[in-house]
Amino acid sequence: MLDLLTPPMYVEIIMKVICIGEILIDFVCTQVNSGLKKGCDFVKKAGGAPANVAACIGNLGGDSQFIGAVGNDPFGSYLLDRLQSYNVNVDFVQVLSTPTTLAFVSLADEGEREFTFNRGADEQLTLTDSRLESLLDDSIIHFGSATALLGGNLFDSYLAAVNHASSNGNLIVFDPNYRIDLWKNNIEQFKERCSIFIKMADVVKVSEDELELLTGMSVQGEACNVLHEQGVNLVFVTLGKDGCLVSQNGNQYIVPAYEITAVDTTGAGDSFIGAILYQMANSSGIDILYADKMEEFVAFAEKVSGMVCSKVGAMTALPSLDEINNTHFIVKK
C-alpha cells in the first residue's frame, strides 16, 4: 500500500500498470433476451476483467502489462494476439497445457448479462517470489479478477502479489468483480476474501450492489466510510446510468454519466477503472491520490465506459484516445 504520509513523488516517465488475473474467451450470444438456455448463436470475443483493464490502458497509449495464464491452444494464441494488438506487454503470460478458460454470455435489454464459466488455464497461474520481485518496481498494481478469489494457484498467486506489493509500497487498486454465478452458494467466503485485499488497497472500485454486499450497508456514503475505516483512501462506486460516486479525503460527490444507448455492458467497469489508471499513470504527482484531478479523471473514464457499452464485446469496443477526443458527449440529466 502506498504511504500517503511521505512527500509527493513526481515522475518524469509514464508509470507502468500491472494487471493480474484471468484472461478468457467470451462467447457472446447474438440472440438478445434469449438467455443461455435458449440461445444458439455465439460470437467469439476476448475477455477477462484484468485483461480488459490492461487492454484499455494500452489502447489509450499507456504502459500496461498483463500477467495471467492461457492454454497452449488456438484460443490462447488468439488472446495473446488480441492483447498485443492493444499494446499490452504479455512477456509474463504463462502458456500451459490446461485449456484456455471460456465464458458464455447472453445479453438482455439495456446490455444486462448472464454468465456461465468453463474454467481452465487462468486458475493455474503461479507466481514465484523472485518473479514478483522482478515485476513490481514502482508500478501501479491492479487486482480485479472475477475468478482469482475462487481458490487454486491463481488465488495463492494473488495473495503473494498483494503482500509483495504492500511491502514494496506500490499503489494497489482492487475491484472485487462479483459474479453471482460464481459465488451464489458461497457469498460469505467471497466477502472474507475480498476483505484481505480491501485492507491492503489504496483504491477500491465497486458497483453499488457490490458496495452493499461487502459492507452490509445500503446508504452509500456510510458504506464508503466502512471501506475507508479499513484503510482505503479512494473509493469509486459505479452507478450505471447515474454516474459514479467518488469518496476521498472526507469528500463525497457524484460525477454524472453521459447519454448513451447501452448494447452490451460487458467490460464497462473494466474500461472505467482502466481509464482511471491510465490517467493516474500519466500524471506527474501522486500526492493525496490526485484529489485535485479526480473529478476530471472520472468524467474521462465515464466517456470511455460509455463508448464501450455502446458496442458488443469488452475489448473490441474499446475506443482510442482520438475517438474519445473527437466524440461529442452529452451529460445525462
GROMACS .gro file of C-alpha atoms in nm:
model
  333
    1MET     CA    1   0.000   0.000   0.000
    2LEU     CA    2   0.121   0.348  -0.083
    3ASP     CA    3   0.241   0.555   0.213
    4LEU     CA    4   0.047   0.879   0.174
    5LEU     CA    5   0.235   1.041   0.461
    6THR     CA    6   0.552   1.065   0.256
    7PRO     CA    7   0.623   1.375   0.046
    8PRO     CA    8   0.468   1.382  -0.302
    9MET     CA    9   0.657   1.180  -0.561
   10TYR     CA   10   0.694   1.317  -0.912
   11VAL     CA   11   0.774   1.107  -1.212
   12GLU     CA   12   0.918   1.207  -1.547
   13ILE     CA   13   0.808   0.893  -1.731
   14ILE     CA   14   0.480   0.707  -1.764
   15MET     CA   15   0.426   0.463  -1.479
   16LYS     CA   16   0.358   0.102  -1.567
   17VAL     CA   17   0.026  -0.056  -1.470
   18ILE     CA   18   0.033  -0.429  -1.398
   19CYS     CA   19  -0.296  -0.620  -1.424
   20ILE     CA   20  -0.303  -0.970  -1.274
   21GLY     CA   21  -0.570  -1.237  -1.318
   22GLU     CA   22  -0.781  -1.413  -1.574
   23ILE     CA   23  -0.797  -1.384  -1.949
   24LEU     CA   24  -1.057  -1.586  -2.135
   25ILE     CA   25  -1.280  -1.620  -2.438
   26ASP     CA   26  -1.627  -1.465  -2.407
   27PHE     CA   27  -1.873  -1.644  -2.633
   28VAL     CA   28  -2.148  -1.384  -2.662
   29CYS     CA   29  -2.497  -1.496  -2.762
   30THR     CA   30  -2.624  -1.294  -3.056
   31GLN     CA   31  -2.992  -1.351  -2.968
   32VAL     CA   32  -3.080  -1.073  -2.724
   33ASN     CA   33  -3.320  -1.171  -2.441
   34SER     CA   34  -3.294  -1.542  -2.522
   35GLY     CA   35  -3.072  -1.636  -2.226
   36LEU     CA   36  -2.806  -1.905  -2.238
   37LYS     CA   37  -3.062  -2.185  -2.223
   38LYS     CA   38  -3.234  -2.085  -2.547
   39GLY     CA   39  -2.951  -1.905  -2.724
   40CYS     CA   40  -2.797  -2.082  -3.023
   41ASP     CA   41  -2.558  -1.844  -3.199
   42PHE     CA   42  -2.243  -1.707  -3.034
   43VAL     CA   43  -1.957  -1.480  -3.138
   44LYS     CA   44  -1.603  -1.509  -3.001
   45LYS     CA   45  -1.466  -1.212  -2.805
   46ALA     CA   46  -1.152  -1.166  -2.595
   47GLY     CA   47  -1.233  -1.107  -2.230
   48GLY     CA   48  -1.141  -1.143  -1.864
   49ALA     CA   49  -1.162  -0.843  -1.632
   50PRO     CA   50  -0.788  -0.779  -1.569
   51ALA     CA   51  -0.711  -0.836  -1.937
   52ASN     CA   52  -0.982  -0.585  -2.031
   53VAL     CA   53  -0.827  -0.327  -1.796
   54ALA     CA   54  -0.480  -0.382  -1.943
   55ALA     CA   55  -0.617  -0.353  -2.298
   56CYS     CA   56  -0.797  -0.029  -2.213
   57ILE     CA   57  -0.477   0.126  -2.075
   58GLY     CA   58  -0.266   0.010  -2.367
   59ASN     CA   59  -0.523   0.122  -2.623
   60LEU     CA   60  -0.524   0.472  -2.475
   61GLY     CA   61  -0.145   0.487  -2.504
   62GLY     CA   62  -0.046   0.385  -2.151
   63ASP     CA   63   0.218   0.134  -2.038
   64SER     CA   64   0.031  -0.181  -1.934
   65GLN     CA   65   0.141  -0.534  -1.860
   66PHE     CA   66  -0.085  -0.835  -1.820
   67ILE     CA   67   0.006  -1.134  -1.602
   68GLY     CA   68  -0.208  -1.445  -1.635
   69ALA     CA   69  -0.227  -1.789  -1.793
   70VAL     CA   70  -0.372  -1.926  -2.117
   71GLY     CA   71  -0.385  -2.271  -2.271
   72ASN     CA   72  -0.148  -2.390  -2.542
   73ASP     CA   73  -0.434  -2.392  -2.790
   74PRO     CA   74  -0.586  -2.170  -3.063
   75PHE     CA   75  -0.791  -1.975  -2.807
   76GLY     CA   76  -0.479  -1.894  -2.605
   77SER     CA   77  -0.292  -1.781  -2.916
   78TYR     CA   78  -0.588  -1.565  -3.017
   79LEU     CA   79  -0.597  -1.397  -2.674
   80LEU     CA   80  -0.226  -1.317  -2.676
   81ASP     CA   81  -0.257  -1.169  -3.025
   82ARG     CA   82  -0.551  -0.956  -2.913
   83LEU     CA   83  -0.366  -0.818  -2.609
   84GLN     CA   84  -0.063  -0.732  -2.819
   85SER     CA   85  -0.286  -0.554  -3.069
   86TYR     CA   86  -0.385  -0.323  -2.780
   87ASN     CA   87  -0.018  -0.257  -2.697
   88VAL     CA   88  -0.018  -0.472  -2.382
   89ASN     CA   89   0.307  -0.635  -2.267
   90VAL     CA   90   0.249  -1.014  -2.245
   91ASP     CA   91   0.604  -1.123  -2.166
   92PHE     CA   92   0.499  -1.282  -1.837
   93VAL     CA   93   0.184  -1.461  -1.956
   94GLN     CA   94   0.215  -1.833  -1.887
   95VAL     CA   95   0.116  -2.076  -2.166
   96LEU     CA   96   0.003  -2.407  -2.014
   97SER     CA   97  -0.122  -2.748  -2.123
   98THR     CA   98  -0.455  -2.679  -1.949
   99PRO     CA   99  -0.717  -2.547  -2.197
  100THR     CA  100  -0.791  -2.175  -2.211
  101THR     CA  101  -1.076  -2.057  -1.987
  102LEU     CA  102  -1.409  -1.996  -2.162
  103ALA     CA  103  -1.716  -1.792  -2.062
  104PHE     CA  104  -2.058  -1.788  -2.223
  105VAL     CA  105  -2.254  -1.464  -2.208
  106SER     CA  106  -2.612  -1.376  -2.300
  107LEU     CA  107  -2.743  -1.021  -2.332
  108ALA     CA  108  -3.076  -0.867  -2.234
  109ASP     CA  109  -3.227  -0.524  -2.287
  110GLU     CA  110  -3.000  -0.233  -2.181
  111GLY     CA  111  -2.699  -0.465  -2.202
  112GLU     CA  112  -2.759  -0.670  -1.887
  113ARG     CA  113  -2.587  -1.009  -1.888
  114GLU     CA  114  -2.599  -1.373  -1.783
  115PHE     CA  115  -2.269  -1.564  -1.744
  116THR     CA  116  -2.152  -1.921  -1.716
  117PHE     CA  117  -1.782  -2.016  -1.691
  118ASN     CA  118  -1.578  -2.313  -1.809
  119ARG     CA  119  -1.258  -2.261  -1.610
  120GLY     CA  120  -0.924  -2.368  -1.744
  121ALA     CA  121  -0.572  -2.226  -1.755
  122ASP     CA  122  -0.644  -1.899  -1.573
  123GLU     CA  123  -0.676  -2.092  -1.246
  124GLN     CA  124  -0.321  -2.230  -1.280
  125LEU     CA  125  -0.124  -1.904  -1.275
  126THR     CA  126   0.181  -1.945  -1.050
  127LEU     CA  127   0.396  -1.650  -0.941
  128THR     CA  128   0.719  -1.714  -0.752
  129ASP     CA  129   0.871  -1.464  -0.511
  130SER     CA  130   1.162  -1.398  -0.746
  131ARG     CA  131   0.925  -1.334  -1.036
  132LEU     CA  132   0.720  -1.092  -0.827
  133GLU     CA  133   1.027  -0.901  -0.715
  134SER     CA  134   1.133  -0.853  -1.076
  135LEU     CA  135   0.790  -0.727  -1.180
  136LEU     CA  136   0.675  -0.480  -0.918
  137ASP     CA  137   0.933  -0.197  -0.918
  138ASP     CA  138   0.732   0.130  -0.882
  139SER     CA  139   0.429   0.015  -1.081
  140ILE     CA  140   0.060   0.053  -1.010
  141ILE     CA  141  -0.082  -0.294  -0.936
  142HIS     CA  142  -0.442  -0.373  -1.030
  143PHE     CA  143  -0.621  -0.669  -0.874
  144GLY     CA  144  -0.956  -0.715  -1.049
  145SER     CA  145  -1.002  -1.082  -1.130
  146ALA     CA  146  -1.353  -1.227  -1.116
  147THR     CA  147  -1.213  -1.577  -1.070
  148ALA     CA  148  -0.899  -1.526  -0.858
  149LEU     CA  149  -1.076  -1.541  -0.523
  150LEU     CA  150  -1.224  -1.884  -0.601
  151GLY     CA  151  -0.904  -2.057  -0.493
  152GLY     CA  152  -0.634  -2.263  -0.662
  153ASN     CA  153  -0.295  -2.144  -0.781
  154LEU     CA  154  -0.437  -1.812  -0.901
  155PHE     CA  155  -0.563  -1.724  -0.553
  156ASP     CA  156  -0.228  -1.818  -0.399
  157SER     CA  157  -0.053  -1.601  -0.658
  158TYR     CA  158  -0.293  -1.316  -0.584
  159LEU     CA  159  -0.214  -1.333  -0.214
  160ALA     CA  160   0.160  -1.342  -0.281
  161ALA     CA  161   0.134  -1.050  -0.523
  162VAL     CA  162  -0.070  -0.824  -0.294
  163ASN     CA  163   0.162  -0.894   0.001
  164HIS     CA  164   0.469  -0.815  -0.208
  165ALA     CA  165   0.305  -0.501  -0.348
  166SER     CA  166   0.210  -0.383   0.000
  167SER     CA  167   0.562  -0.440   0.134
  168ASN     CA  168   0.709  -0.271  -0.172
  169GLY     CA  169   0.490   0.040  -0.136
  170ASN     CA  170   0.313   0.001  -0.470
  171LEU     CA  171  -0.015   0.178  -0.537
  172ILE     CA  172  -0.270  -0.104  -0.501
  173VAL     CA  173  -0.607  -0.100  -0.677
  174PHE     CA  174  -0.880  -0.358  -0.608
  175ASP     CA  175  -1.202  -0.435  -0.794
  176PRO     CA  176  -1.398  -0.732  -0.649
  177ASN     CA  177  -1.581  -0.806  -0.977
  178TYR     CA  178  -1.858  -1.006  -0.809
  179ARG     CA  179  -2.029  -1.262  -1.034
  180ILE     CA  180  -2.333  -1.425  -0.878
  181ASP     CA  181  -2.291  -1.733  -1.098
  182LEU     CA  182  -1.952  -1.797  -0.936
  183TRP     CA  183  -2.044  -1.721  -0.574
  184LYS     CA  184  -2.419  -1.778  -0.526
  185ASN     CA  185  -2.355  -2.071  -0.288
  186ASN     CA  186  -2.063  -1.917  -0.101
  187ILE     CA  187  -2.111  -1.542  -0.063
  188GLU     CA  188  -1.954  -1.528   0.284
  189GLN     CA  189  -1.628  -1.670   0.153
  190PHE     CA  190  -1.631  -1.411  -0.123
  191LYS     CA  191  -1.670  -1.132   0.133
  192GLU     CA  192  -1.396  -1.275   0.355
  193ARG     CA  193  -1.150  -1.299   0.068
  194CYS     CA  194  -1.234  -0.952  -0.060
  195SER     CA  195  -1.162  -0.818   0.288
  196ILE     CA  196  -0.798  -0.931   0.258
  197PHE     CA  197  -0.746  -0.713  -0.047
  198ILE     CA  198  -0.956  -0.420   0.070
  199LYS     CA  199  -0.736  -0.384   0.379
  200MET     CA  200  -0.426  -0.356   0.158
  201ALA     CA  201  -0.576  -0.141  -0.118
  202ASP     CA  202  -0.528   0.231  -0.174
  203VAL     CA  203  -0.809   0.243  -0.430
  204VAL     CA  204  -1.127   0.031  -0.448
  205LYS     CA  205  -1.376   0.031  -0.736
  206VAL     CA  206  -1.716  -0.128  -0.670
  207SER     CA  207  -2.064  -0.129  -0.818
  208GLU     CA  208  -2.346  -0.012  -0.592
  209ASP     CA  209  -2.455  -0.375  -0.543
  210GLU     CA  210  -2.101  -0.481  -0.452
  211LEU     CA  211  -2.071  -0.194  -0.205
  212GLU     CA  212  -2.381  -0.306  -0.017
  213LEU     CA  213  -2.280  -0.672  -0.033
  214LEU     CA  214  -1.933  -0.606   0.111
  215THR     CA  215  -2.035  -0.359   0.383
  216GLY     CA  216  -2.392  -0.466   0.467
  217MET     CA  217  -2.500  -0.101   0.440
  218SER     CA  218  -2.749   0.044   0.194
  219VAL     CA  219  -2.657   0.411   0.248
  220GLN     CA  220  -2.371   0.454   0.004
  221GLY     CA  221  -2.187   0.734   0.183
  222GLU     CA  222  -2.180   0.539   0.507
  223ALA     CA  223  -2.081   0.222   0.324
  224CYS     CA  224  -1.785   0.404   0.167
  225ASN     CA  225  -1.677   0.513   0.515
  226VAL     CA  226  -1.667   0.147   0.618
  227LEU     CA  227  -1.411   0.089   0.343
  228HIS     CA  228  -1.214   0.397   0.447
  229GLU     CA  229  -1.201   0.265   0.803
  230GLN     CA  230  -1.027  -0.043   0.664
  231GLY     CA  231  -0.754   0.173   0.512
  232VAL     CA  232  -0.885   0.252   0.162
  233ASN     CA  233  -0.803   0.608   0.055
  234LEU     CA  234  -1.017   0.637  -0.258
  235VAL     CA  235  -1.347   0.464  -0.341
  236PHE     CA  236  -1.528   0.466  -0.675
  237VAL     CA  237  -1.888   0.344  -0.674
  238THR     CA  238  -2.012   0.300  -1.030
  239LEU     CA  239  -2.384   0.376  -1.055
  240GLY     CA  240  -2.459   0.282  -1.415
  241LYS     CA  241  -2.672   0.546  -1.585
  242ASP     CA  242  -2.647   0.763  -1.272
  243GLY     CA  243  -2.272   0.812  -1.298
  244CYS     CA  244  -2.011   0.749  -1.030
  245LEU     CA  245  -1.987   0.828  -0.659
  246VAL     CA  246  -1.636   0.933  -0.556
  247SER     CA  247  -1.537   0.914  -0.188
  248GLN     CA  248  -1.196   1.057  -0.096
  249ASN     CA  249  -1.040   1.255   0.189
  250GLY     CA  250  -1.376   1.312   0.359
  251ASN     CA  251  -1.534   1.441   0.037
  252GLN     CA  252  -1.811   1.255  -0.146
  253TYR     CA  253  -1.962   1.364  -0.475
  254ILE     CA  254  -2.128   1.218  -0.783
  255VAL     CA  255  -1.993   1.269  -1.133
  256PRO     CA  256  -2.291   1.234  -1.371
  257ALA     CA  257  -2.290   0.986  -1.659
  258TYR     CA  258  -2.325   1.065  -2.028
  259GLU     CA  259  -2.616   0.988  -2.258
  260ILE     CA  260  -2.560   0.653  -2.430
  261THR     CA  261  -2.760   0.369  -2.581
  262ALA     CA  262  -2.636   0.060  -2.397
  263VAL     CA  263  -2.593  -0.250  -2.612
  264ASP     CA  264  -2.356  -0.460  -2.400
  265THR     CA  265  -2.233  -0.368  -2.051
  266THR     CA  266  -1.961  -0.637  -2.057
  267GLY     CA  267  -1.634  -0.463  -1.970
  268ALA     CA  268  -1.799  -0.137  -1.866
  269GLY     CA  269  -1.644  -0.140  -1.519
  270ASP     CA  270  -1.313  -0.267  -1.654
  271SER     CA  271  -1.286   0.016  -1.907
  272PHE     CA  272  -1.384   0.266  -1.637
  273ILE     CA  273  -1.106   0.165  -1.398
  274GLY     CA  274  -0.868   0.117  -1.690
  275ALA     CA  275  -0.925   0.478  -1.795
  276ILE     CA  276  -0.874   0.594  -1.436
  277LEU     CA  277  -0.546   0.403  -1.409
  278TYR     CA  278  -0.428   0.533  -1.746
  279GLN     CA  279  -0.470   0.888  -1.617
  280MET     CA  280  -0.306   0.813  -1.281
  281ALA     CA  281  -0.007   0.655  -1.454
  282ASN     CA  282   0.028   0.955  -1.685
  283SER     CA  283   0.001   1.222  -1.414
  284SER     CA  284   0.303   1.393  -1.267
  285GLY     CA  285   0.231   1.351  -0.896
  286ILE     CA  286   0.062   1.106  -0.662
  287ASP     CA  287   0.011   1.346  -0.371
  288ILE     CA  288  -0.318   1.257  -0.194
  289LEU     CA  289  -0.406   1.033  -0.487
  290TYR     CA  290  -0.465   1.308  -0.743
  291ALA     CA  291  -0.753   1.458  -0.542
  292ASP     CA  292  -0.748   1.786  -0.735
  293LYS     CA  293  -0.775   1.597  -1.065
  294MET     CA  294  -1.015   1.320  -0.966
  295GLU     CA  295  -1.340   1.467  -1.096
  296GLU     CA  296  -1.174   1.522  -1.433
  297PHE     CA  297  -1.036   1.166  -1.425
  298VAL     CA  298  -1.383   1.022  -1.358
  299ALA     CA  299  -1.552   1.227  -1.629
  300PHE     CA  300  -1.299   1.097  -1.882
  301ALA     CA  301  -1.341   0.739  -1.758
  302GLU     CA  302  -1.718   0.765  -1.796
  303LYS     CA  303  -1.671   0.865  -2.159
  304VAL     CA  304  -1.457   0.557  -2.219
  305SER     CA  305  -1.700   0.328  -2.037
  306GLY     CA  306  -1.999   0.477  -2.218
  307MET     CA  307  -1.843   0.413  -2.557
  308VAL     CA  308  -1.766   0.053  -2.457
  309CYS     CA  309  -2.131  -0.003  -2.356
  310SER     CA  310  -2.249   0.119  -2.696
  311LYS     CA  311  -2.091  -0.181  -2.875
  312VAL     CA  312  -2.070  -0.558  -2.829
  313GLY     CA  313  -1.755  -0.701  -2.670
  314ALA     CA  314  -1.530  -0.578  -2.391
  315MET     CA  315  -1.204  -0.534  -2.583
  316THR     CA  316  -1.338  -0.486  -2.934
  317ALA     CA  317  -1.549  -0.194  -2.811
  318LEU     CA  318  -1.252  -0.006  -2.659
  319PRO     CA  319  -1.215   0.344  -2.803
  320SER     CA  320  -0.884   0.509  -2.886
  321LEU     CA  321  -0.783   0.843  -2.739
  322ASP     CA  322  -0.855   1.009  -3.075
  323GLU     CA  323  -1.206   0.860  -3.085
  324ILE     CA  324  -1.281   0.993  -2.737
  325ASN     CA  325  -1.146   1.339  -2.816
  326ASN     CA  326  -1.346   1.356  -3.139
  327THR     CA  327  -1.678   1.237  -2.996
  328HIS     CA  328  -1.940   1.477  -2.860
  329PHE     CA  329  -2.081   1.369  -2.525
  330ILE     CA  330  -2.398   1.491  -2.358
  331VAL     CA  331  -2.424   1.474  -1.978
  332LYS     CA  332  -2.726   1.274  -1.864
  333LYS     CA  333  -2.987   1.482  -1.679
   0.00000   0.00000   0.00000
